[in-house]
Every structure is written in C-alpha cells, then in structure tokens.
Short mmCIF file of C-alpha atoms in Angstrom, two decimals:
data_model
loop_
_atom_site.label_atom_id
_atom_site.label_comp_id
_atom_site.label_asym_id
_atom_site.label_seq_id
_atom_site.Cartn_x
_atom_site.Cartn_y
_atom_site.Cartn_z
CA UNK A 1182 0.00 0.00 0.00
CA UNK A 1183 0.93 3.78 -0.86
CA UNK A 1184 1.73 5.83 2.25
CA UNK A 1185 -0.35 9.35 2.06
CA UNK A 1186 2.04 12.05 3.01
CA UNK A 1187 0.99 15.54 3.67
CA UNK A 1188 4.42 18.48 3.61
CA UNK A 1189 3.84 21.43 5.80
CA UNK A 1190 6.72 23.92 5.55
CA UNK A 1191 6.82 27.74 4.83
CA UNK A 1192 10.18 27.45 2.84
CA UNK A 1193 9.20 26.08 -0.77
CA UNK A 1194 12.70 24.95 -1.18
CA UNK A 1195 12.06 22.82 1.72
CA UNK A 1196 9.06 21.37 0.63
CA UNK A 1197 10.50 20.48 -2.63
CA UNK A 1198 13.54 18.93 -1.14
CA UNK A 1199 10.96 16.80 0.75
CA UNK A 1200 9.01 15.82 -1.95
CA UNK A 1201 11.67 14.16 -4.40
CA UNK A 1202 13.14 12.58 -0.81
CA UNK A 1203 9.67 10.91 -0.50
CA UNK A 1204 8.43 10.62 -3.43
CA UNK A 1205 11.86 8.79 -4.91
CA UNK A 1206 10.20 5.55 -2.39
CA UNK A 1207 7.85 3.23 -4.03
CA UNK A 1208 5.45 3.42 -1.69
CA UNK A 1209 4.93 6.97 -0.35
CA UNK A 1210 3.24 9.87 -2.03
CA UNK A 1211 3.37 13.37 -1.17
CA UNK A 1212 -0.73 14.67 -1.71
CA UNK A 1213 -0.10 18.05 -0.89
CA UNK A 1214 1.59 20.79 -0.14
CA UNK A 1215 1.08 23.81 2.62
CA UNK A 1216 2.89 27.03 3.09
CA UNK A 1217 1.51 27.89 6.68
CA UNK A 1218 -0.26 26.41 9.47
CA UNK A 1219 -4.33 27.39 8.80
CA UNK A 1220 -3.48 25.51 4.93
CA UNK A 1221 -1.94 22.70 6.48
CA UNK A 1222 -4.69 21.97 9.23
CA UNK A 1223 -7.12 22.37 6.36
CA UNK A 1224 -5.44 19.76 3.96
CA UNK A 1225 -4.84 17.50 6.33
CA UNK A 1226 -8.79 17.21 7.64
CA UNK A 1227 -9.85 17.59 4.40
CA UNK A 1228 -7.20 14.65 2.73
CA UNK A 1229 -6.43 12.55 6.15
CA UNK A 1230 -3.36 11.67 4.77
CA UNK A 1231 -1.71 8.43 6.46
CA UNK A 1232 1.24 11.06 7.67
CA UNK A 1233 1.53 14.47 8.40
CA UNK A 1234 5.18 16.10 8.53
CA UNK A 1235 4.72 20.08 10.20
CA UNK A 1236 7.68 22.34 10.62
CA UNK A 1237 7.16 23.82 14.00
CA UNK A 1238 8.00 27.70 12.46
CA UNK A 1239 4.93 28.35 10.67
CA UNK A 1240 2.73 31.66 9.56
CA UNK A 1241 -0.47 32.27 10.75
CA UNK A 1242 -0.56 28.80 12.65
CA UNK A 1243 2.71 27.09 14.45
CA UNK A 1244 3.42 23.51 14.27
CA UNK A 1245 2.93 22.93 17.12
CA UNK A 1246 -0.48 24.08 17.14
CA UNK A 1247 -1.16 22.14 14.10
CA UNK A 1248 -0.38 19.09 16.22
CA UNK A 1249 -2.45 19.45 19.03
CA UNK A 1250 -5.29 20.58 16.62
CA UNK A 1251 -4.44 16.88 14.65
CA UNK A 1252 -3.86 15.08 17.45
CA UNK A 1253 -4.11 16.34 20.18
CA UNK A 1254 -5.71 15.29 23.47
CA UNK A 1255 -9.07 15.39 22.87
CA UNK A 1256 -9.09 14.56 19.15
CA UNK A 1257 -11.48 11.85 18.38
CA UNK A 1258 -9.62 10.68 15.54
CA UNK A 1259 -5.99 11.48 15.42
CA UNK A 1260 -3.89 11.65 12.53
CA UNK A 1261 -0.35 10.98 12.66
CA UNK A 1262 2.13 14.05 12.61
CA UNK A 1263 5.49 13.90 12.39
CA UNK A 1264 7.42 17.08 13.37
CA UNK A 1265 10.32 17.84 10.82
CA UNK A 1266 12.16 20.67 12.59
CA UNK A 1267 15.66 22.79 12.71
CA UNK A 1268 15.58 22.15 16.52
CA UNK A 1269 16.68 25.58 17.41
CA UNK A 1270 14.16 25.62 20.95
CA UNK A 1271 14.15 21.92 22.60
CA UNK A 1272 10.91 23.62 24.27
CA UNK A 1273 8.86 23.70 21.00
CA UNK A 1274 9.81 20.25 20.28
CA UNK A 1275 8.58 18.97 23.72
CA UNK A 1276 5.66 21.03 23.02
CA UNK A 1277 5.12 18.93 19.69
CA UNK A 1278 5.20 15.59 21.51
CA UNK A 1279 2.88 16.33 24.47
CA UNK A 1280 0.58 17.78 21.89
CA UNK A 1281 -0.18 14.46 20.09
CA UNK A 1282 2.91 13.91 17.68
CA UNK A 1283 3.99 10.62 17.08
CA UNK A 1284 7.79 11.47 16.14
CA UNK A 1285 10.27 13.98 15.62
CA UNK A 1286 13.91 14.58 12.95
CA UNK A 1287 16.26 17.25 12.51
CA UNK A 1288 16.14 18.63 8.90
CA UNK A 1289 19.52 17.69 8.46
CA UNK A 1290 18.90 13.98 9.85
CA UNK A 1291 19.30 12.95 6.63
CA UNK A 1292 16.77 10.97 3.35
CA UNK A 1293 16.83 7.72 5.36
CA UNK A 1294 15.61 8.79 8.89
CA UNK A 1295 12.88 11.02 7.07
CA UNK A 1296 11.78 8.04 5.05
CA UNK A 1297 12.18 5.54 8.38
CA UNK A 1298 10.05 8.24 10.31
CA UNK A 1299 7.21 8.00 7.55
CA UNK A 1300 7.21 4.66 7.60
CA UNK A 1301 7.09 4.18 11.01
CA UNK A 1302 4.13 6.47 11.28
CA UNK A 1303 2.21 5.01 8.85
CA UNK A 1304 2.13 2.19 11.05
CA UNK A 1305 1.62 2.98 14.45
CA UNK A 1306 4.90 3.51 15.55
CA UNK A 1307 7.31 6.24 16.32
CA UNK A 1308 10.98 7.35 15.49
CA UNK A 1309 12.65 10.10 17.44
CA UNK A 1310 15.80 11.10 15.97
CA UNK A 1311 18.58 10.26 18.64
CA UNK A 1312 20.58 13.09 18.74
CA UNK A 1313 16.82 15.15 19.81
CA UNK A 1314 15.98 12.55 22.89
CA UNK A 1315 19.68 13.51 24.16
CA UNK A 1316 18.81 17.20 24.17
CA UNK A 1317 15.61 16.62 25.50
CA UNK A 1318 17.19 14.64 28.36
CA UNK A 1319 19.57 17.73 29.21
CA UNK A 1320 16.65 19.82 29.09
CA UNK A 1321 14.32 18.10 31.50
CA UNK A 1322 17.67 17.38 33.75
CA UNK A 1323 17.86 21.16 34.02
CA UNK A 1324 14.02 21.95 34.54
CA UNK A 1325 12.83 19.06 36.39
CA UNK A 1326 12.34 19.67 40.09
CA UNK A 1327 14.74 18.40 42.65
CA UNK A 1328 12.91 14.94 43.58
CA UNK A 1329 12.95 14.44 39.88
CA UNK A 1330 9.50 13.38 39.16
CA UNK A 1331 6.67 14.78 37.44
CA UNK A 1332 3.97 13.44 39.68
CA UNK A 1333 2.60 11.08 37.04
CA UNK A 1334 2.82 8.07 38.64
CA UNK A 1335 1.71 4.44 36.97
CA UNK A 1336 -1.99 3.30 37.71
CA UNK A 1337 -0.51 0.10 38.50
CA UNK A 1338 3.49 -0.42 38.95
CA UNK A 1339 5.94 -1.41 35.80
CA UNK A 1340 7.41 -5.08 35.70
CA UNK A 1341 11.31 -4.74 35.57
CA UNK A 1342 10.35 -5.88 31.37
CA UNK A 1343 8.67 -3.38 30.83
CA UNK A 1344 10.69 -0.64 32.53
CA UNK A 1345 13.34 -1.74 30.22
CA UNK A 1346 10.75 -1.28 26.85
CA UNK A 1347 10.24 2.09 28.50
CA UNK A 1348 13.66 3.00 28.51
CA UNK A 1349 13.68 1.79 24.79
CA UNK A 1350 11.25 3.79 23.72
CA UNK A 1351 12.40 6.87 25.18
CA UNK A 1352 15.64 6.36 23.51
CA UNK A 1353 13.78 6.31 20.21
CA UNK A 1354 14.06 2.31 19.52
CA UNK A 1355 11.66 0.76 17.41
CA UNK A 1356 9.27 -2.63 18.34
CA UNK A 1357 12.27 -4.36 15.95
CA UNK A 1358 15.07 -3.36 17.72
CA UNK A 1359 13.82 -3.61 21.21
CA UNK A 1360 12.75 -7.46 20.43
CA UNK A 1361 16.93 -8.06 19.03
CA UNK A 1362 17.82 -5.91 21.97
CA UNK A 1363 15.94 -7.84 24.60
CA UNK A 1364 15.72 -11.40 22.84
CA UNK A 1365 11.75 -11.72 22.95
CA UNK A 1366 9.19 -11.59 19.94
CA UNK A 1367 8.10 -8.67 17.95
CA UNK A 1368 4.34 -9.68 19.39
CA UNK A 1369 5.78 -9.67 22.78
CA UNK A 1370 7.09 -5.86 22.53
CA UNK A 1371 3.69 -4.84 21.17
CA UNK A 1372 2.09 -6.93 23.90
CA UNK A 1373 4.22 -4.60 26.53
CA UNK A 1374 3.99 -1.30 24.76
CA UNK A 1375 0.09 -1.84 24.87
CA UNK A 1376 0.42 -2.77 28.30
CA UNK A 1377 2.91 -0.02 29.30
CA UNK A 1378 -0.13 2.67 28.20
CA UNK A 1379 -2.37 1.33 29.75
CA UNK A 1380 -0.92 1.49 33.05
CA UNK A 1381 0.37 4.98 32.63
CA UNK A 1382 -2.90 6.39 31.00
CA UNK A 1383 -1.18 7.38 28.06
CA UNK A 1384 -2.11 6.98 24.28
CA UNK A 1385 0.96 6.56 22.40
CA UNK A 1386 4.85 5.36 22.58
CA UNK A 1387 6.25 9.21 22.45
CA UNK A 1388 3.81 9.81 25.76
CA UNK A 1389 5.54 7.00 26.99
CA UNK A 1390 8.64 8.58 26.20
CA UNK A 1391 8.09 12.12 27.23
CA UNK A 1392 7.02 10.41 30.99
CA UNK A 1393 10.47 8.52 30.79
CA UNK A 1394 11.56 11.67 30.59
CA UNK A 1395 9.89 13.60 33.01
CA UNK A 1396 10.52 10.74 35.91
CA UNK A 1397 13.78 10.14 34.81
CA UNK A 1398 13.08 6.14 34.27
CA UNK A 1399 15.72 6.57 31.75
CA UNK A 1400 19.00 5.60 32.11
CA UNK A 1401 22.24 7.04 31.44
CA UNK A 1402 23.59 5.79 27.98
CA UNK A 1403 23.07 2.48 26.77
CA UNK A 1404 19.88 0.81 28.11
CA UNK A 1405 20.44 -2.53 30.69
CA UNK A 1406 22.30 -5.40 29.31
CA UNK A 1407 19.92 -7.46 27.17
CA UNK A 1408 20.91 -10.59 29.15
CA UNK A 1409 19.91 -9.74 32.10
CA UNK A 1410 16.59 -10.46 31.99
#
C-alpha cells in the first residue's frame, strides 16, 4: 500500500527537497503541499493523509499548534504528525510531543531517517531522531524539580520488562530493535507497549517517552544489558 504524506513547511525549497526525498520511495506519495499552518490543518482534515510532517515555524498557525489541533488530546480521531524541525528551541519540540505527535527529525537527519520516520508512522509507531531525545534529556535534567519526578505516577506499577521497553522507547528504539535488543518476539514488545499505556494512562509510545523523561526512568547511555533479563 501507498503511504499518504501531507508536507507542511513555509520554505518552498524545503518542501520540494521533501518531496523528491519521499516521493523517490515506491510506496509513499506526497498529496499536498502547505505554506503555513491554517493551509496545512485544512489539507490534512480535508485529505487525512496516512502522515503528516509540520515544521514547527509556521505563519499564521505554528506547528505545534497544528499538532495538538491533529492530534491532540481530545481529538477523536488522530492523525499521525510527524514534526520535521531545525531544533533551534528543545521547548517547541517537547511542546510537539505532548501535543499528540507521534515522532520527531532534525532537517539535516538525513533521506533515510525522514523516510524511516514516515514509515514508522504510517504504522503505528514512532521514530525520534537520537541526537533530539539527548537534548531533550539535558533539558528536562535542568528543569525538572529536585525529587525528579513529574507526579505522574503508573496506575498500576511497571514489571522490571517493561521498565526496560520504556527505557527503549524513550531512547527512540523501534518494536524491531527492542525485540533483538531484549531477545523476545516482535508480538511480545507490542504486547508490553500496549500494556505499558495502559498502566500509565497514556495513548501513544512518544507519551511514553516524554514520561520517561519527566521521571527520569531513563538511564544514562546504553539501556540494561539485554541478558539480564
């Protein structure tokens, strides 16, 4: 099947450098096009393409306001947004993700993480581009409160497994490398990301990651030893 990709960027040399990325993979199309925010939220209800990639710098309408508006808390049917950003504020990118979006790369990430990030998107999942989770780790160790914790606390406690898919996640893993990280099934790591929202009341694997984040479940460097467990 085609992936459905809509391009929200004010710089047309952007969008065009975008489009023959995407559009040079068999199986994602680029349906349109938007200069500003107010265009892009209109495409993308209008078109509900299978991905949405919003530069957070935006006319009229931010990106990150496009995300909440697409999928958001509160949105009845989500779309999938991927922010595609310079990264000059780590605070607008943390804005993105608590506002709904389901990934994040640098403009300069390179073709194959944009193209990963669709992909990954289209189905569910969620690619954060490495080098972004790092900065976002220095800049909740800086604004997080002495204790360390955001107050969010599980509905029911974590199993030491799934502290350790947590962990993945929030270091922007996919289900395929977590299950060759950990030596368990592909069905098993969806069983325990599924499982792993539920108990923290959250909808998707970047909320899992942001409250990794915010409660410092993740570790310094390298997650635990895949052996261990």
């Amino acid at each position: 099947m085609t992936i459905t990709v809509l391009l929200a960027d004010d710089q047309a040399m952007v969008r065009s450098g975008l489009r023959l990325i995407l559009e040079n993979q068999p199986d994602i199309s680029v349906v349109a096009e938007a200069a500003d925010g107010v265009e892009a939220l209109a495409a993308a209800r209008r078109l509900r393409p299978d991905v949405c990639l919003v530069d957070i710098r935006m006319p009229r309408l931010d990106g990150i306001e496009v995300t909440r508006a697409l999928a958001g808390p509160g949105v009845v049917d989500p779309l999938r947004v991927v922010v595609v950003t310079t990264f000059d504020l780590d605070e607008y990118v943390y804005g993105a993700l608590r506002g709904g979006a389901v990934g994040f790369v640098l403009k300069d990430a390179g073709p194959a993480l944009l193209v990963e990030a669709v992909r990954a998107a289209s189905v569910g999942d969620a690619l954060i581009s490495p080098s972004v989770t790092l900065r976002l780790l220095r800049h909740l160790a800086v604004t997080a409160s002495p204790a360390g914790r955001s107050g969010r606390q599980p509905l029911r406690p974590l199993s030491e497994r799934e502290t350790e898919v947590v962990r993945a996640i929030a270091a922007g893993r996919t289900n395929q490398e977590i299950a060759a990280q950990l030596f368990i099934s592909l069905s098993t790591v969806k069983s325990h990301v599924s499982g792993i929202q539920t108990k923290l009341g959250v909808r998707n694997r970047v909320e899992i990651a942001a409250w990794a984040w915010e409660n410092r479940v993740v570790g310094g460097g390298r997650q635990s030893d895949p052996g261990s467990g």
